[in-house]
Coordinates of C-alpha atoms in Angstrom, one line a residue:
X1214 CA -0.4 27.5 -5.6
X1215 CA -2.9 30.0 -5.0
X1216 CA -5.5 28.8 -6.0
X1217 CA -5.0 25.5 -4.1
X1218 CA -4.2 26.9 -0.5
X1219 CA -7.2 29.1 -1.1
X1220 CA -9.4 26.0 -2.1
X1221 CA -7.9 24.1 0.9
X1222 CA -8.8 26.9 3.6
X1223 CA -12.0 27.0 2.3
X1224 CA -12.7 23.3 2.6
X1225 CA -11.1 23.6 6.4
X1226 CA -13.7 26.5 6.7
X1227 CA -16.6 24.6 6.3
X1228 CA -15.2 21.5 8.6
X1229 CA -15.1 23.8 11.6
X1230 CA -18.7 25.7 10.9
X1231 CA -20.3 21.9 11.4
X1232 CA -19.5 20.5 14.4
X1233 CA -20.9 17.3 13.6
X1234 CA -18.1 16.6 11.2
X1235 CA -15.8 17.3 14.0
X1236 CA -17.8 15.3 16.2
X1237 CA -18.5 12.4 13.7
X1238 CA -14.6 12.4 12.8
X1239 CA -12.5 13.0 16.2
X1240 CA -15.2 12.7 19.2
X1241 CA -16.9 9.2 18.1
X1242 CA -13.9 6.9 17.8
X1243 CA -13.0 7.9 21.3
X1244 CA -16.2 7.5 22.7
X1245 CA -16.1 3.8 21.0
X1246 CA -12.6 3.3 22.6
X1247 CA -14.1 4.1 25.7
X1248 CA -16.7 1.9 25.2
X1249 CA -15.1 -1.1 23.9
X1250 CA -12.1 -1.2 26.4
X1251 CA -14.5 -0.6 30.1
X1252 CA -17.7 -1.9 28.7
X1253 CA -17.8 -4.8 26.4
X1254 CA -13.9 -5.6 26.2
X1255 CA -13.7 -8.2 29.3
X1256 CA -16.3 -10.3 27.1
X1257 CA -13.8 -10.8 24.7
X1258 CA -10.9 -13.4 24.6
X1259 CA -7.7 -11.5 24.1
X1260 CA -4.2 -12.3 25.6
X1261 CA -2.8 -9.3 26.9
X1262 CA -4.3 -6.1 27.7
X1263 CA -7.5 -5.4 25.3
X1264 CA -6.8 -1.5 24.9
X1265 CA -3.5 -2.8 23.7
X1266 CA -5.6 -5.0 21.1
X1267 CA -8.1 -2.7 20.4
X1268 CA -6.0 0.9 19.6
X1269 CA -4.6 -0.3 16.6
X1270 CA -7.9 -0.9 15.2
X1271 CA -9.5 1.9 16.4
X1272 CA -6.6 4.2 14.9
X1273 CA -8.1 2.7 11.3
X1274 CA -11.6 2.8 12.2
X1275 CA -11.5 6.8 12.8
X1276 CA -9.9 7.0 9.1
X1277 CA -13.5 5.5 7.9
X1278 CA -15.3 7.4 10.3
X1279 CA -14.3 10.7 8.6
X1280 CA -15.0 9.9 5.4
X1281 CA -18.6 10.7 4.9
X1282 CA -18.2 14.2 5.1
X1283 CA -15.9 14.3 2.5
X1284 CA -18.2 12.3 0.0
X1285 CA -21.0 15.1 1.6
X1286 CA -18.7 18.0 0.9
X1287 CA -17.8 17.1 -2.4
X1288 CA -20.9 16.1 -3.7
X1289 CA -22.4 19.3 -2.0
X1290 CA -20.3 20.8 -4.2
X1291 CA -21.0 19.4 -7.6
X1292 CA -24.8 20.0 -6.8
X1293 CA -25.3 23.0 -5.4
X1294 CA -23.6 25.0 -8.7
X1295 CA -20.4 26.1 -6.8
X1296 CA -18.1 24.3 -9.6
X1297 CA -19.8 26.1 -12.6
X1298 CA -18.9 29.3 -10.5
X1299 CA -15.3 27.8 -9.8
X1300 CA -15.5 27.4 -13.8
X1301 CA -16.5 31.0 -14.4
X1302 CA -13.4 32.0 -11.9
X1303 CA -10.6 29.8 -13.5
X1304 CA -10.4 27.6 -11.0
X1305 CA -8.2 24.5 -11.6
X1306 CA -10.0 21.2 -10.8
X1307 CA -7.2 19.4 -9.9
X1308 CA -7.4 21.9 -6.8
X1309 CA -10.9 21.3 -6.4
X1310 CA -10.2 17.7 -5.5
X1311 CA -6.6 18.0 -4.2
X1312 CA -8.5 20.3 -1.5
X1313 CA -10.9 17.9 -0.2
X1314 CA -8.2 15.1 0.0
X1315 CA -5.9 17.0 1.7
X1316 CA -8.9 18.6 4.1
X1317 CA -10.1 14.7 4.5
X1318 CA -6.7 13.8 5.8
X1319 CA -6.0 16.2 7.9
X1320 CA -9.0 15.6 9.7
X1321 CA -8.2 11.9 10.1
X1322 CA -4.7 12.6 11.6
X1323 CA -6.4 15.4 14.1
X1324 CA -8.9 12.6 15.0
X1325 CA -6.1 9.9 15.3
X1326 CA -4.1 12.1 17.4
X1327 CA -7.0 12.6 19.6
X1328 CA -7.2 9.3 20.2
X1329 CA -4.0 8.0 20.5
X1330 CA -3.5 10.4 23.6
X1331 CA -7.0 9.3 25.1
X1332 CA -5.8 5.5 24.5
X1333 CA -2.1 6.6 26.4
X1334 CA -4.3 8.0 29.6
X1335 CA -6.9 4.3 29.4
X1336 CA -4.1 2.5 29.7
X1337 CA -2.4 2.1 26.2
X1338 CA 1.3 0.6 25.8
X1339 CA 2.8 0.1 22.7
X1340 CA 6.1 -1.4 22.8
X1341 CA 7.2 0.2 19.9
X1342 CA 10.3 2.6 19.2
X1343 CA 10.6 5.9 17.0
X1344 CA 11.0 3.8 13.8
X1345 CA 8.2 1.8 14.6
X1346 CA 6.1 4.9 15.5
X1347 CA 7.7 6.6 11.9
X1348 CA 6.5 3.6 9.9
X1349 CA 2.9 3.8 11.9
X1350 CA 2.7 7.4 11.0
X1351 CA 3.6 6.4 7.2
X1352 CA 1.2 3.7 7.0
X1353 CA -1.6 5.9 8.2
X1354 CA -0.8 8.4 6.3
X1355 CA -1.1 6.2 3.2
X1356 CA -4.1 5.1 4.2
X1357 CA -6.1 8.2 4.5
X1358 CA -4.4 9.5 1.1
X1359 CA -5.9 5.6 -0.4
X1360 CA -9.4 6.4 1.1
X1361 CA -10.2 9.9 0.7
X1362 CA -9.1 9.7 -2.8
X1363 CA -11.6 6.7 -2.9
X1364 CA -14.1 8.8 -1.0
X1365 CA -14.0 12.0 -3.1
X1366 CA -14.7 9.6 -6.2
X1367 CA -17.8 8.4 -4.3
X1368 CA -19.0 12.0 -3.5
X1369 CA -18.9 12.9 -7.3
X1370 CA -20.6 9.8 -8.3
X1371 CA -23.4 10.0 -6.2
X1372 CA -26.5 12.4 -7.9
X1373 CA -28.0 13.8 -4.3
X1374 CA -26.0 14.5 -1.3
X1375 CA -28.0 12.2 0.9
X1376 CA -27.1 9.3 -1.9
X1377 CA -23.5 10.3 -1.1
X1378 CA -24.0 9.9 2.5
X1379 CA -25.0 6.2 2.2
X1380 CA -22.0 5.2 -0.5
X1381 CA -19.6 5.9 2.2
X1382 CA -21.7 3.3 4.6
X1383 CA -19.3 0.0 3.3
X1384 CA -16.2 1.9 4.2
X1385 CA -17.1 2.8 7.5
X1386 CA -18.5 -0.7 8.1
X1387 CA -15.6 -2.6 6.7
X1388 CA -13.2 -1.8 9.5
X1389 CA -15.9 -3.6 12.0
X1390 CA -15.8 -6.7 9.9
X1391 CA -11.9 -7.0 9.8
X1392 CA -9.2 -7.9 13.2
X1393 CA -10.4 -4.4 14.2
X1394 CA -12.2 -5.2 17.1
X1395 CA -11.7 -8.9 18.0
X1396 CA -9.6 -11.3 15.8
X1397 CA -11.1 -12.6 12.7
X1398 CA -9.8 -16.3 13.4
X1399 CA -12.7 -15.8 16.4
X1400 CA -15.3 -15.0 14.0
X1401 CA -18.1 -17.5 12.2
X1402 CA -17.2 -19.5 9.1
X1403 CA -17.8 -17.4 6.1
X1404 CA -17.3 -13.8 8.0
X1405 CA -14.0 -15.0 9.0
X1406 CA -12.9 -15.5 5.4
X1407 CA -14.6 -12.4 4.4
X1408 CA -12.6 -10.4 7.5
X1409 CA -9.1 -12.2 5.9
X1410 CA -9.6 -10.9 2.7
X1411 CA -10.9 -7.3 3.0
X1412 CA -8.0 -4.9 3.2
X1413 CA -8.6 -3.6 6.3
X1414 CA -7.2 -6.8 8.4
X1415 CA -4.1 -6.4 7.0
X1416 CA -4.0 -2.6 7.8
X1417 CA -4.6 -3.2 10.8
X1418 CA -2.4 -6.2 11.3
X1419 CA 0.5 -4.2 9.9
X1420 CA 0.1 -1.3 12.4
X1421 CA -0.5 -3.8 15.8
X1422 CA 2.2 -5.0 14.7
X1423 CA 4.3 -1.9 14.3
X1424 CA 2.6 -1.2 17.6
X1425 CA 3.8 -4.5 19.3
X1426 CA 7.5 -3.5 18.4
X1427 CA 7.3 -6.6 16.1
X1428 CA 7.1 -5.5 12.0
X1429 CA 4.3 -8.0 10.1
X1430 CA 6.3 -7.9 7.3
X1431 CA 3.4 -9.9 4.9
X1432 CA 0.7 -7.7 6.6
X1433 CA 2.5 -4.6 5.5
X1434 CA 3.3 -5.6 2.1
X1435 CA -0.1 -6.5 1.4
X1436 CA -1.6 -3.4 3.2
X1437 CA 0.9 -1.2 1.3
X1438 CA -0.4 -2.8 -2.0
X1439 CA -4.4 -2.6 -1.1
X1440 CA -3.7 1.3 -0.3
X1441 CA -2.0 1.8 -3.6
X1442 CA -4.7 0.3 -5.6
X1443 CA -7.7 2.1 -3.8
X1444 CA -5.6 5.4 -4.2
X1445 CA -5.3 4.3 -7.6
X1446 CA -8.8 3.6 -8.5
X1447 CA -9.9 6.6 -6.5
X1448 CA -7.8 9.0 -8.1
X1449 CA -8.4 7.5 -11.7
X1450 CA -12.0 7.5 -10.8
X1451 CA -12.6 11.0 -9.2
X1452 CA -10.9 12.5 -12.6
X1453 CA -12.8 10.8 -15.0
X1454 CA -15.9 11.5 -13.1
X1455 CA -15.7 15.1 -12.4
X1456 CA -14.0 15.5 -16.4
X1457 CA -17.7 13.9 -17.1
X1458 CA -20.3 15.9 -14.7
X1459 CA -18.0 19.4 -14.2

């Protein structure tokens, strides 16, 4: 135990010595609130209030967001000889990672946070009720836990830390191709089927919904199953990896 709580504070150490990661992960998905709801949100279609819309998908869009520091940070790691020292010292490696998930997601729920209470002050109102809010909360955190798992395999599996930067492009990009921003039934043929299948439409489907007061129950089940295969493959992938290049 240790071990890991020292492994984590030194992983939350190096988050708040580069403020980009702070800025990448909790300042920029406000800004694109801000953005999308007074600048480019009357252009869109939407019944209702658009912040109302657009929240829900911005809540899973700052999960992506954060992410390529976390490939950075790992892959930093396995480069720059710290894990032979960590070797030398004992260290397990199942803190190692464990660390940088944890440290991943706890940035993503400061950065959520952050959000939602900008959102609340823009306008925001979410019909839904302390159960609703407990199973948004649950569903987020299951998502981060999916991703950064997914993310930290990426970091070890790239050979330079600028290679890791660019793995992590597709995650951050997917959310912008899903219902995220506008629904996907508005988009072009092709896209639109793309945006259906990807599994962040029904992540964010599932929390509007639990949002709107109103549980998508097929949204959820499906969102629940995508996060439980990413975390999955992630955590299957970052052992086997690390087992191979540590």
């Amino acid at each position: 135990m240790s071990t890991a709580t020292a492994m984590l504070g030194r992983t939350f150490k190096h988050t708040i010595r580069y403020p980009f990661t702070l800025f990448n992960g909790v300042l920029m998905p406000v800004i694109m609130l801000l953005l999308f709801t007074f600048v480019v949100g009357g252009a869109f279609d939407i019944p209702g209030n658009y912040i109302d819309y657009i929240t829900p998908g911005m809540i899973v869009l700052t999960i992506s967001y954060g992410l390529s520091a976390t490939a950075l940070a790992v892959n930093n790691d396995m480069t720059k000889g710290i894990i032979n020292r960590f070797k030398v010292m004992d260290v397990s490696r199942s803190a190692i990672l464990s660390a940088h998930v944890v440290s991943s997601m706890f940035r993503s729920l400061i950065g959520i946070a952050v959000l939602v209470g900008v959102a609340f002050v823009a306008g925001f109102r979410p019909a839904a009720g302390p159960v609703e809010w407990l199973g948004v909360a649950g569903l987020v955190v299951l998502v981060t836990f999916a991703t950064s798992w997914f993310t930290v395999a990426l970091g070890l599996f790239a050979k330079t830390p600028e290679s890791a930067g660019m793995v992590t492009v597709p995650l951050i990009m997917l959310p912008f191709l899903s219902s995220a921003i506008v629904p996907s039934g508005t988009m072009g043929a092709g896209i639109k089927q793309f945006a259906e299948y990807q599994p962040f439409t029904p992540i964010n489907e599932a929390v509007r919904g639990l949002l709107n007061g109103e549980l998508n129950t097929s949204s959820t089940l499906v969102a629940i199953a995508w996060c439980v295969g990413i975390a999955l493959v992630g955590y299957l992938w970052s052992l086997s990896t690390f087992q191979k290049r540590a």
